[in-house]
Amino acid sequence: MGVFGLGGALPPATVLVIGDAHAQLRTQAQTVTPASQASFRQVLGMPDLPVPARMRRRQVHAWYRLGGRYLLDRAIAYDDALQTLLNPDMRITPELTARMRPLCVDLQIIGSWEPYYFRVPDPAAQDSWHQFGVTAVSEGRRCAQALDRADLKALISAVTGLTLAAYYATDASVQVKAVIDDPLDSVFTGPPVQPAQPRL
């Protein structure tokens, strides 16, 4: 005799229940959008609870080692490259657009990771990282649009916003390294690791 009854067959009522559950799961899966994922992770996730300093360091170490360093390094590097293109007599030319637009988009992409990559386990670093994400996404989009329209005034405003975003990224990096800074720590060796792609 099978586990589920004679000959291993499931009773008809059980089959219907299982089929209904599968249908419900498929329906729910279709409603899991990137926005709902971000909302769950940022708002509905577990709050920051007090933990011993040693545990906090291990948590931040994991955030940094598993992809946080990659994101912070890219954010700062893209801003550094953007700053080299700025000058008081700047005009929007095809050459400038070809060099600057990818950087605007790259900063927007790095900022868009903020809701999907897990929160920085240090509240001060997380605050700055969150501000970077919000600012880089909006200003990166505005920067690309300004270049497409050859709108210098809008471009200057967007680049100012991206500079502020870079400040937040730098502050997040400083806060993280203040927690885990240790010359003997292997987290600082080798190239930064790209985090796993979010399931969008």
JSON list of C-alpha atoms in Angstrom, two decimals:
[
{"chain": "A", "resi": 1, "resn": "MET", "atom": "CA", "xyz": [0.00, 0.00, 0.00]},
{"chain": "A", "resi": 2, "resn": "GLY", "atom": "CA", "xyz": [1.36, 3.39, -0.97]},
{"chain": "A", "resi": 3, "resn": "VAL", "atom": "CA", "xyz": [1.81, 6.23, 1.42]},
{"chain": "A", "resi": 4, "resn": "PHE", "atom": "CA", "xyz": [-1.13, 8.14, -0.07]},
{"chain": "A", "resi": 5, "resn": "GLY", "atom": "CA", "xyz": [-3.59, 5.27, -0.24]},
{"chain": "A", "resi": 6, "resn": "LEU", "atom": "CA", "xyz": [-4.17, 2.13, -2.25]},
{"chain": "A", "resi": 7, "resn": "GLY", "atom": "CA", "xyz": [-1.69, 1.76, -5.06]},
{"chain": "A", "resi": 8, "resn": "GLY", "atom": "CA", "xyz": [-0.09, 5.11, -4.20]},
{"chain": "A", "resi": 9, "resn": "ALA", "atom": "CA", "xyz": [-2.94, 7.08, -5.79]},
{"chain": "A", "resi": 10, "resn": "LEU", "atom": "CA", "xyz": [-3.98, 10.38, -4.28]},
{"chain": "A", "resi": 11, "resn": "PRO", "atom": "CA", "xyz": [-7.68, 10.86, -3.42]},
{"chain": "A", "resi": 12, "resn": "PRO", "atom": "CA", "xyz": [-9.44, 13.11, -5.99]},
{"chain": "A", "resi": 13, "resn": "ALA", "atom": "CA", "xyz": [-10.09, 15.83, -3.40]},
{"chain": "A", "resi": 14, "resn": "THR", "atom": "CA", "xyz": [-6.37, 15.98, -2.57]},
{"chain": "A", "resi": 15, "resn": "VAL", "atom": "CA", "xyz": [-5.46, 16.29, -6.25]},
{"chain": "A", "resi": 16, "resn": "LEU", "atom": "CA", "xyz": [-7.88, 19.21, -6.60]},
{"chain": "A", "resi": 17, "resn": "VAL", "atom": "CA", "xyz": [-6.44, 20.96, -3.54]},
{"chain": "A", "resi": 18, "resn": "ILE", "atom": "CA", "xyz": [-2.87, 20.53, -4.79]},
{"chain": "A", "resi": 19, "resn": "GLY", "atom": "CA", "xyz": [-3.84, 21.78, -8.25]},
{"chain": "A", "resi": 20, "resn": "ASP", "atom": "CA", "xyz": [-5.56, 24.81, -6.73]},
{"chain": "A", "resi": 21, "resn": "ALA", "atom": "CA", "xyz": [-2.48, 25.56, -4.59]},
{"chain": "A", "resi": 22, "resn": "HIS", "atom": "CA", "xyz": [-0.23, 25.43, -7.65]},
{"chain": "A", "resi": 23, "resn": "ALA", "atom": "CA", "xyz": [-2.56, 27.84, -9.49]},
{"chain": "A", "resi": 24, "resn": "GLN", "atom": "CA", "xyz": [-2.48, 30.23, -6.54]},
{"chain": "A", "resi": 25, "resn": "LEU", "atom": "CA", "xyz": [1.31, 30.11, -6.39]},
{"chain": "A", "resi": 26, "resn": "ARG", "atom": "CA", "xyz": [1.56, 30.85, -10.12]},
{"chain": "A", "resi": 27, "resn": "THR", "atom": "CA", "xyz": [-0.82, 33.81, -9.72]},
{"chain": "A", "resi": 28, "resn": "GLN", "atom": "CA", "xyz": [1.13, 35.15, -6.75]},
{"chain": "A", "resi": 29, "resn": "ALA", "atom": "CA", "xyz": [4.43, 34.74, -8.56]},
{"chain": "A", "resi": 30, "resn": "GLN", "atom": "CA", "xyz": [3.13, 36.93, -11.38]},
{"chain": "A", "resi": 31, "resn": "THR", "atom": "CA", "xyz": [2.44, 39.73, -8.89]},
{"chain": "A", "resi": 32, "resn": "VAL", "atom": "CA", "xyz": [6.02, 39.71, -7.53]},
{"chain": "A", "resi": 33, "resn": "THR", "atom": "CA", "xyz": [7.44, 42.69, -9.38]},
{"chain": "A", "resi": 34, "resn": "PRO", "atom": "CA", "xyz": [10.81, 44.39, -8.85]},
{"chain": "A", "resi": 35, "resn": "ALA", "atom": "CA", "xyz": [8.93, 47.17, -7.03]},
{"chain": "A", "resi": 36, "resn": "SER", "atom": "CA", "xyz": [7.22, 44.73, -4.65]},
{"chain": "A", "resi": 37, "resn": "GLN", "atom": "CA", "xyz": [10.53, 42.95, -4.02]},
{"chain": "A", "resi": 38, "resn": "ALA", "atom": "CA", "xyz": [12.16, 46.28, -3.18]},
{"chain": "A", "resi": 39, "resn": "SER", "atom": "CA", "xyz": [9.29, 47.23, -0.89]},
{"chain": "A", "resi": 40, "resn": "PHE", "atom": "CA", "xyz": [9.54, 43.95, 0.99]},
{"chain": "A", "resi": 41, "resn": "ARG", "atom": "CA", "xyz": [13.29, 44.16, 1.44]},
{"chain": "A", "resi": 42, "resn": "GLN", "atom": "CA", "xyz": [13.38, 47.84, 2.38]},
{"chain": "A", "resi": 43, "resn": "VAL", "atom": "CA", "xyz": [10.16, 48.26, 4.35]},
{"chain": "A", "resi": 44, "resn": "LEU", "atom": "CA", "xyz": [8.73, 44.89, 5.37]},
{"chain": "A", "resi": 45, "resn": "GLY", "atom": "CA", "xyz": [12.01, 43.15, 6.15]},
{"chain": "A", "resi": 46, "resn": "MET", "atom": "CA", "xyz": [13.39, 42.65, 9.63]},
{"chain": "A", "resi": 47, "resn": "PRO", "atom": "CA", "xyz": [14.33, 45.89, 11.41]},
{"chain": "A", "resi": 48, "resn": "ASP", "atom": "CA", "xyz": [17.91, 46.61, 12.41]},
{"chain": "A", "resi": 49, "resn": "LEU", "atom": "CA", "xyz": [18.25, 44.94, 15.78]},
{"chain": "A", "resi": 50, "resn": "PRO", "atom": "CA", "xyz": [21.01, 45.66, 18.32]},
{"chain": "A", "resi": 51, "resn": "VAL", "atom": "CA", "xyz": [23.81, 43.13, 17.95]},
{"chain": "A", "resi": 52, "resn": "PRO", "atom": "CA", "xyz": [27.26, 42.83, 19.52]},
{"chain": "A", "resi": 53, "resn": "ALA", "atom": "CA", "xyz": [30.02, 44.75, 17.72]},
{"chain": "A", "resi": 54, "resn": "ARG", "atom": "CA", "xyz": [31.75, 41.53, 16.64]},
{"chain": "A", "resi": 55, "resn": "MET", "atom": "CA", "xyz": [28.55, 40.22, 15.02]},
{"chain": "A", "resi": 56, "resn": "ARG", "atom": "CA", "xyz": [27.87, 43.58, 13.35]},
{"chain": "A", "resi": 57, "resn": "ARG", "atom": "CA", "xyz": [31.37, 43.50, 11.90]},
{"chain": "A", "resi": 58, "resn": "ARG", "atom": "CA", "xyz": [30.82, 40.01, 10.48]},
{"chain": "A", "resi": 59, "resn": "GLN", "atom": "CA", "xyz": [27.51, 41.09, 8.94]},
{"chain": "A", "resi": 60, "resn": "VAL", "atom": "CA", "xyz": [29.01, 44.19, 7.34]},
{"chain": "A", "resi": 61, "resn": "HIS", "atom": "CA", "xyz": [32.01, 42.12, 6.22]},
{"chain": "A", "resi": 62, "resn": "ALA", "atom": "CA", "xyz": [29.60, 39.78, 4.37]},
{"chain": "A", "resi": 63, "resn": "TRP", "atom": "CA", "xyz": [27.75, 42.70, 2.74]},
{"chain": "A", "resi": 64, "resn": "TYR", "atom": "CA", "xyz": [31.03, 44.16, 1.54]},
{"chain": "A", "resi": 65, "resn": "ARG", "atom": "CA", "xyz": [32.68, 40.91, 0.43]},
{"chain": "A", "resi": 66, "resn": "LEU", "atom": "CA", "xyz": [29.67, 39.46, -1.41]},
{"chain": "A", "resi": 67, "resn": "GLY", "atom": "CA", "xyz": [29.10, 42.49, -3.65]},
{"chain": "A", "resi": 68, "resn": "GLY", "atom": "CA", "xyz": [28.90, 45.69, -1.65]},
{"chain": "A", "resi": 69, "resn": "ARG", "atom": "CA", "xyz": [32.50, 46.57, -2.40]},
{"chain": "A", "resi": 70, "resn": "TYR", "atom": "CA", "xyz": [31.89, 46.04, -6.11]},
{"chain": "A", "resi": 71, "resn": "LEU", "atom": "CA", "xyz": [28.91, 48.42, -6.06]},
{"chain": "A", "resi": 72, "resn": "LEU", "atom": "CA", "xyz": [30.65, 51.09, -3.99]},
{"chain": "A", "resi": 73, "resn": "ASP", "atom": "CA", "xyz": [33.84, 50.93, -6.07]},
{"chain": "A", "resi": 74, "resn": "ARG", "atom": "CA", "xyz": [31.86, 51.23, -9.31]},
{"chain": "A", "resi": 75, "resn": "ALA", "atom": "CA", "xyz": [29.81, 54.14, -8.00]},
{"chain": "A", "resi": 76, "resn": "ILE", "atom": "CA", "xyz": [32.92, 56.08, -7.00]},
{"chain": "A", "resi": 77, "resn": "ALA", "atom": "CA", "xyz": [34.85, 55.17, -10.18]},
{"chain": "A", "resi": 78, "resn": "TYR", "atom": "CA", "xyz": [32.00, 56.23, -12.48]},
{"chain": "A", "resi": 79, "resn": "ASP", "atom": "CA", "xyz": [31.70, 59.55, -10.66]},
{"chain": "A", "resi": 80, "resn": "ASP", "atom": "CA", "xyz": [35.47, 60.11, -10.89]},
{"chain": "A", "resi": 81, "resn": "ALA", "atom": "CA", "xyz": [35.27, 59.53, -14.65]},
{"chain": "A", "resi": 82, "resn": "LEU", "atom": "CA", "xyz": [32.29, 61.89, -14.90]},
{"chain": "A", "resi": 83, "resn": "GLN", "atom": "CA", "xyz": [34.11, 64.65, -13.03]},
{"chain": "A", "resi": 84, "resn": "THR", "atom": "CA", "xyz": [37.01, 64.57, -15.52]},
{"chain": "A", "resi": 85, "resn": "LEU", "atom": "CA", "xyz": [34.59, 65.63, -18.27]},
{"chain": "A", "resi": 86, "resn": "LEU", "atom": "CA", "xyz": [33.42, 68.77, -16.48]},
{"chain": "A", "resi": 87, "resn": "ASN", "atom": "CA", "xyz": [34.80, 72.25, -17.07]},
{"chain": "A", "resi": 88, "resn": "PRO", "atom": "CA", "xyz": [33.48, 75.83, -16.75]},
{"chain": "A", "resi": 89, "resn": "ASP", "atom": "CA", "xyz": [33.15, 76.23, -20.53]},
{"chain": "A", "resi": 90, "resn": "MET", "atom": "CA", "xyz": [31.40, 72.92, -21.08]},
{"chain": "A", "resi": 91, "resn": "ARG", "atom": "CA", "xyz": [29.16, 72.64, -24.13]},
{"chain": "A", "resi": 92, "resn": "ILE", "atom": "CA", "xyz": [27.05, 69.68, -25.19]},
{"chain": "A", "resi": 93, "resn": "THR", "atom": "CA", "xyz": [28.74, 68.24, -28.25]},
{"chain": "A", "resi": 94, "resn": "PRO", "atom": "CA", "xyz": [28.49, 64.80, -29.85]},
{"chain": "A", "resi": 95, "resn": "GLU", "atom": "CA", "xyz": [31.88, 63.95, -28.37]},
{"chain": "A", "resi": 96, "resn": "LEU", "atom": "CA", "xyz": [30.82, 64.95, -24.85]},
{"chain": "A", "resi": 97, "resn": "THR", "atom": "CA", "xyz": [27.54, 63.07, -25.18]},
{"chain": "A", "resi": 98, "resn": "ALA", "atom": "CA", "xyz": [29.33, 59.92, -26.38]},
{"chain": "A", "resi": 99, "resn": "ARG", "atom": "CA", "xyz": [31.62, 59.98, -23.33]},
{"chain": "A", "resi": 100, "resn": "MET", "atom": "CA", "xyz": [29.25, 61.27, -20.64]},
{"chain": "A", "resi": 101, "resn": "ARG", "atom": "CA", "xyz": [25.98, 59.50, -21.41]},
{"chain": "A", "resi": 102, "resn": "PRO", "atom": "CA", "xyz": [27.28, 55.98, -20.62]},
{"chain": "A", "resi": 103, "resn": "LEU", "atom": "CA", "xyz": [28.53, 57.24, -17.25]},
{"chain": "A", "resi": 104, "resn": "CYS", "atom": "CA", "xyz": [25.13, 58.73, -16.43]},
{"chain": "A", "resi": 105, "resn": "VAL", "atom": "CA", "xyz": [23.50, 55.42, -17.29]},
{"chain": "A", "resi": 106, "resn": "ASP", "atom": "CA", "xyz": [26.13, 53.41, -15.38]},
{"chain": "A", "resi": 107, "resn": "LEU", "atom": "CA", "xyz": [25.53, 55.47, -12.24]},
{"chain": "A", "resi": 108, "resn": "GLN", "atom": "CA", "xyz": [21.79, 54.99, -12.66]},
{"chain": "A", "resi": 109, "resn": "ILE", "atom": "CA", "xyz": [22.28, 51.21, -12.98]},
{"chain": "A", "resi": 110, "resn": "ILE", "atom": "CA", "xyz": [24.50, 51.01, -9.89]},
{"chain": "A", "resi": 111, "resn": "GLY", "atom": "CA", "xyz": [21.95, 53.06, -7.97]},
{"chain": "A", "resi": 112, "resn": "SER", "atom": "CA", "xyz": [19.17, 50.72, -9.08]},
{"chain": "A", "resi": 113, "resn": "TRP", "atom": "CA", "xyz": [20.88, 47.85, -7.23]},
{"chain": "A", "resi": 114, "resn": "GLU", "atom": "CA", "xyz": [20.24, 49.50, -3.86]},
{"chain": "A", "resi": 115, "resn": "PRO", "atom": "CA", "xyz": [16.73, 48.09, -3.30]},
{"chain": "A", "resi": 116, "resn": "TYR", "atom": "CA", "xyz": [17.72, 44.58, -4.47]},
{"chain": "A", "resi": 117, "resn": "TYR", "atom": "CA", "xyz": [21.10, 43.89, -2.94]},
{"chain": "A", "resi": 118, "resn": "PHE", "atom": "CA", "xyz": [20.65, 43.19, 0.78]},
{"chain": "A", "resi": 119, "resn": "ARG", "atom": "CA", "xyz": [20.73, 46.12, 3.19]},
{"chain": "A", "resi": 120, "resn": "VAL", "atom": "CA", "xyz": [23.99, 47.25, 4.73]},
{"chain": "A", "resi": 121, "resn": "PRO", "atom": "CA", "xyz": [23.89, 45.80, 8.26]},
{"chain": "A", "resi": 122, "resn": "ASP", "atom": "CA", "xyz": [25.20, 49.09, 9.66]},
{"chain": "A", "resi": 123, "resn": "PRO", "atom": "CA", "xyz": [22.44, 51.75, 10.01]},
{"chain": "A", "resi": 124, "resn": "ALA", "atom": "CA", "xyz": [24.68, 54.76, 9.25]},
{"chain": "A", "resi": 125, "resn": "ALA", "atom": "CA", "xyz": [26.16, 53.12, 6.15]},
{"chain": "A", "resi": 126, "resn": "GLN", "atom": "CA", "xyz": [22.72, 51.96, 5.01]},
{"chain": "A", "resi": 127, "resn": "ASP", "atom": "CA", "xyz": [21.32, 55.49, 5.28]},
{"chain": "A", "resi": 128, "resn": "SER", "atom": "CA", "xyz": [24.05, 56.84, 2.98]},
{"chain": "A", "resi": 129, "resn": "TRP", "atom": "CA", "xyz": [23.82, 53.85, 0.62]},
{"chain": "A", "resi": 130, "resn": "HIS", "atom": "CA", "xyz": [20.06, 54.32, 0.33]},
{"chain": "A", "resi": 131, "resn": "GLN", "atom": "CA", "xyz": [20.47, 58.04, -0.40]},
{"chain": "A", "resi": 132, "resn": "PHE", "atom": "CA", "xyz": [23.02, 57.17, -3.07]},
{"chain": "A", "resi": 133, "resn": "GLY", "atom": "CA", "xyz": [20.61, 54.74, -4.72]},
{"chain": "A", "resi": 134, "resn": "VAL", "atom": "CA", "xyz": [17.65, 57.10, -4.78]},
{"chain": "A", "resi": 135, "resn": "THR", "atom": "CA", "xyz": [19.72, 60.05, -6.01]},
{"chain": "A", "resi": 136, "resn": "ALA", "atom": "CA", "xyz": [21.76, 58.15, -8.61]},
{"chain": "A", "resi": 137, "resn": "VAL", "atom": "CA", "xyz": [18.68, 56.60, -10.21]},
{"chain": "A", "resi": 138, "resn": "SER", "atom": "CA", "xyz": [16.80, 59.89, -10.60]},
{"chain": "A", "resi": 139, "resn": "GLU", "atom": "CA", "xyz": [19.78, 62.07, -11.52]},
{"chain": "A", "resi": 140, "resn": "GLY", "atom": "CA", "xyz": [21.34, 59.49, -13.82]},
{"chain": "A", "resi": 141, "resn": "ARG", "atom": "CA", "xyz": [18.09, 59.37, -15.79]},
{"chain": "A", "resi": 142, "resn": "ARG", "atom": "CA", "xyz": [17.89, 63.19, -15.89]},
{"chain": "A", "resi": 143, "resn": "CYS", "atom": "CA", "xyz": [21.53, 63.39, -17.01]},
{"chain": "A", "resi": 144, "resn": "ALA", "atom": "CA", "xyz": [20.96, 61.08, -19.98]},
{"chain": "A", "resi": 145, "resn": "GLN", "atom": "CA", "xyz": [17.78, 62.92, -20.94]},
{"chain": "A", "resi": 146, "resn": "ALA", "atom": "CA", "xyz": [19.51, 66.31, -20.77]},
{"chain": "A", "resi": 147, "resn": "LEU", "atom": "CA", "xyz": [22.25, 65.08, -23.08]},
{"chain": "A", "resi": 148, "resn": "ASP", "atom": "CA", "xyz": [19.69, 63.67, -25.51]},
{"chain": "A", "resi": 149, "resn": "ARG", "atom": "CA", "xyz": [17.93, 67.06, -25.61]},
{"chain": "A", "resi": 150, "resn": "ALA", "atom": "CA", "xyz": [21.20, 69.05, -25.59]},
{"chain": "A", "resi": 151, "resn": "ASP", "atom": "CA", "xyz": [19.84, 70.95, -22.58]},
{"chain": "A", "resi": 152, "resn": "LEU", "atom": "CA", "xyz": [22.92, 72.36, -20.83]},
{"chain": "A", "resi": 153, "resn": "LYS", "atom": "CA", "xyz": [21.04, 73.84, -17.87]},
{"chain": "A", "resi": 154, "resn": "ALA", "atom": "CA", "xyz": [19.32, 70.52, -17.14]},
{"chain": "A", "resi": 155, "resn": "LEU", "atom": "CA", "xyz": [22.63, 68.70, -17.59]},
{"chain": "A", "resi": 156, "resn": "ILE", "atom": "CA", "xyz": [24.39, 70.89, -15.03]},
{"chain": "A", "resi": 157, "resn": "SER", "atom": "CA", "xyz": [21.55, 70.30, -12.57]},
{"chain": "A", "resi": 158, "resn": "ALA", "atom": "CA", "xyz": [21.66, 66.53, -13.11]},
{"chain": "A", "resi": 159, "resn": "VAL", "atom": "CA", "xyz": [25.45, 66.35, -12.82]},
{"chain": "A", "resi": 160, "resn": "THR", "atom": "CA", "xyz": [25.23, 68.33, -9.57]},
{"chain": "A", "resi": 161, "resn": "GLY", "atom": "CA", "xyz": [22.78, 65.69, -8.34]},
{"chain": "A", "resi": 162, "resn": "LEU", "atom": "CA", "xyz": [25.11, 62.88, -9.41]},
{"chain": "A", "resi": 163, "resn": "THR", "atom": "CA", "xyz": [27.96, 64.55, -7.54]},
{"chain": "A", "resi": 164, "resn": "LEU", "atom": "CA", "xyz": [25.76, 64.51, -4.43]},
{"chain": "A", "resi": 165, "resn": "ALA", "atom": "CA", "xyz": [25.01, 60.83, -5.07]},
{"chain": "A", "resi": 166, "resn": "ALA", "atom": "CA", "xyz": [28.75, 60.13, -5.22]},
{"chain": "A", "resi": 167, "resn": "TYR", "atom": "CA", "xyz": [29.17, 61.90, -1.89]},
{"chain": "A", "resi": 168, "resn": "TYR", "atom": "CA", "xyz": [26.63, 59.50, -0.37]},
{"chain": "A", "resi": 169, "resn": "ALA", "atom": "CA", "xyz": [28.43, 56.50, -1.91]},
{"chain": "A", "resi": 170, "resn": "THR", "atom": "CA", "xyz": [31.76, 57.71, -0.54]},
{"chain": "A", "resi": 171, "resn": "ASP", "atom": "CA", "xyz": [30.23, 58.22, 2.90]},
{"chain": "A", "resi": 172, "resn": "ALA", "atom": "CA", "xyz": [28.74, 54.71, 2.82]},
{"chain": "A", "resi": 173, "resn": "SER", "atom": "CA", "xyz": [32.17, 53.35, 1.90]},
{"chain": "A", "resi": 174, "resn": "VAL", "atom": "CA", "xyz": [33.81, 55.24, 4.77]},
{"chain": "A", "resi": 175, "resn": "GLN", "atom": "CA", "xyz": [31.17, 53.99, 7.23]},
{"chain": "A", "resi": 176, "resn": "VAL", "atom": "CA", "xyz": [31.59, 50.39, 6.07]},
{"chain": "A", "resi": 177, "resn": "LYS", "atom": "CA", "xyz": [35.37, 50.48, 6.25]},
{"chain": "A", "resi": 178, "resn": "ALA", "atom": "CA", "xyz": [35.21, 52.03, 9.73]},
{"chain": "A", "resi": 179, "resn": "VAL", "atom": "CA", "xyz": [33.42, 48.87, 10.87]},
{"chain": "A", "resi": 180, "resn": "ILE", "atom": "CA", "xyz": [35.60, 46.26, 9.15]},
{"chain": "A", "resi": 181, "resn": "ASP", "atom": "CA", "xyz": [38.95, 48.00, 8.65]},
{"chain": "A", "resi": 182, "resn": "ASP", "atom": "CA", "xyz": [41.69, 45.53, 9.48]},
{"chain": "A", "resi": 183, "resn": "PRO", "atom": "CA", "xyz": [45.03, 45.17, 7.62]},
{"chain": "A", "resi": 184, "resn": "LEU", "atom": "CA", "xyz": [44.86, 41.40, 8.10]},
{"chain": "A", "resi": 185, "resn": "ASP", "atom": "CA", "xyz": [41.31, 41.12, 6.78]},
{"chain": "A", "resi": 186, "resn": "SER", "atom": "CA", "xyz": [41.07, 39.23, 3.49]},
{"chain": "A", "resi": 187, "resn": "VAL", "atom": "CA", "xyz": [38.05, 41.30, 2.46]},
{"chain": "A", "resi": 188, "resn": "PHE", "atom": "CA", "xyz": [40.42, 43.97, 1.17]},
{"chain": "A", "resi": 189, "resn": "THR", "atom": "CA", "xyz": [42.46, 41.67, -1.09]},
{"chain": "A", "resi": 190, "resn": "GLY", "atom": "CA", "xyz": [41.73, 40.90, -4.71]},
{"chain": "A", "resi": 191, "resn": "PRO", "atom": "CA", "xyz": [39.28, 42.54, -7.07]},
{"chain": "A", "resi": 192, "resn": "PRO", "atom": "CA", "xyz": [35.78, 43.34, -5.82]},
{"chain": "A", "resi": 193, "resn": "VAL", "atom": "CA", "xyz": [33.20, 40.62, -6.41]},
{"chain": "A", "resi": 194, "resn": "GLN", "atom": "CA", "xyz": [30.13, 41.41, -8.50]},
{"chain": "A", "resi": 195, "resn": "PRO", "atom": "CA", "xyz": [26.97, 40.51, -6.56]},
{"chain": "A", "resi": 196, "resn": "ALA", "atom": "CA", "xyz": [24.56, 37.96, -7.95]},
{"chain": "A", "resi": 197, "resn": "GLN", "atom": "CA", "xyz": [22.09, 39.45, -10.42]},
{"chain": "A", "resi": 198, "resn": "PRO", "atom": "CA", "xyz": [18.72, 40.26, -8.85]},
{"chain": "A", "resi": 199, "resn": "ARG", "atom": "CA", "xyz": [15.80, 38.10, -10.04]},
{"chain": "A", "resi": 200, "resn": "LEU", "atom": "CA", "xyz": [13.81, 40.68, -11.99]}
]
